[in-house]
Amino acid sequence: MPAKKNNYRFEEILDKHQLKKTDARLRVLSMLASKNFATSQPDLEEVMVDVDRGTLYRILNAFEEKGIIHKVFDLNGTANYALCNSDCEENHHHDEHLHFNCVQCNNVYCLNDLDLPDLNLPEGFKSLNFSLSVTGICPKCGKKSK
Amino acid sequence: MPAKKNNYRFEEILDKHQLKKTDARLRVLSMLASKNFATSQPDLEEVMVDVDRGTLYRILNAFEEKGIIHKVFDLNGTANYALCNSDCEENHHHDEHLHFNCVQCNNVYCLNDLDLPDLNLPEGFKSLNFSLSVTGICPKCGKKSK
DNA sequence: TTTAATATGCAACAATGTAGCATTTACTTT
DNA sequence: AAAGTAAATGCTACATTGTTGCATATTAAA
Ligand SMILES: [Mn+2]
Ligand SMILES: [Mn+2]
Ligand SMILES: [Zn+2]
Ligand SMILES: [Zn+2]
């Protein structure tokens, strides 16, 4: 199953970063874009069975370096991937948003539009970046259990 | 090299949780207590070469379940372990403190005594727990690079 | 259509983590 | 102190995750 057409947006992204437009890459992009939560590495691998595992890792690593996607580890230490917002650059991410990890479905949601409070660290610690992850019950699972 | 004597404190911990006082367990406890930052699984494994890897994992998992230690994943997704504060219980941790992950030495510091700001999540998300991890330069590495 | 740079597939490997089962050890009971 | 029992360990085998070298195939430019 080749990547569906009508993916100008994803082709542009690849173009911009001087990555060749291959089927596997377009499929990764459209898969990540299709959900409002991050996609785990095992899920990606399951869907992309026809692509070599090593190649999939190379795609993910390349995308991450270019600032196209970011990786977040869930509760279990499993890697999850999500598209970055527009302001991420090569080797300089700006993904300082909250990650919500549902303990039931295990999904990781990127809550981009949330105001985050300032932190004051102890003397000597210099903050470069931070990641805030909250575990709990997501809206979908909250409804289900009623 | 057997665990050094004079470890009443660690023996008490094992007693309290009905875990037998074995050399390997006492060594894990004293190793974690000896540093002001978490210990990575690879580091533990390196020091405890004479103990079977499977056994080491069982020790760590048992300690975690009992609320003696907690696990935190660093930037690279590597597991790091640190002693819990006294108020953690079996299967009910209270480790809501900030983790500072130095990008240079890679150490993970548990900043227990830090006041953390409240979060207000979007509609529908119910928070059970959270973990805040900041990456940056730790005091030790900050001094070195001057 | 030829070419050159890149991406992929394949195979081999390292690291991390789990589980079954035989043996040993720590602690309790006599 | 000796015997008995539950728990812990060592060993082996295995699954999953991730990386790398190299030959082949593909993309995009000339
Ligand atoms: Mn995110
Ligand atoms: Mn901690
Ligand atoms: Zn959920
Ligand atoms: Zn440091």
Coordinates of C-alpha atoms and ligand atoms in Angstrom, one line a residue, chain A residues 38 70-72 81-84 95-99 108-112, ligand 1:
Chain A
A38 CA 1.8 10.4 19.7
H70 CA 10.0 14.8 18.5
K71 CA 10.4 11.7 20.6
V72 CA 8.8 11.2 24.0
Y81 CA 6.8 10.1 18.2
A82 CA 4.8 13.2 17.3
L83 CA 5.0 15.9 14.7
C84 CA 6.7 19.1 15.9
D95 CA 8.8 21.4 22.1
E96 CA 8.3 22.7 25.6
H97 CA 4.8 21.5 26.0
L98 CA 3.1 19.2 28.5
H99 CA 2.8 15.5 27.7
V108 CA 0.7 10.3 25.0
Y109 CA -1.0 13.6 24.2
C110 CA 1.0 16.7 23.3
L111 CA -0.8 19.6 25.0
N112 CA 0.7 22.4 23.0
Ligands
MN1 MN 5.0 16.5 22.2

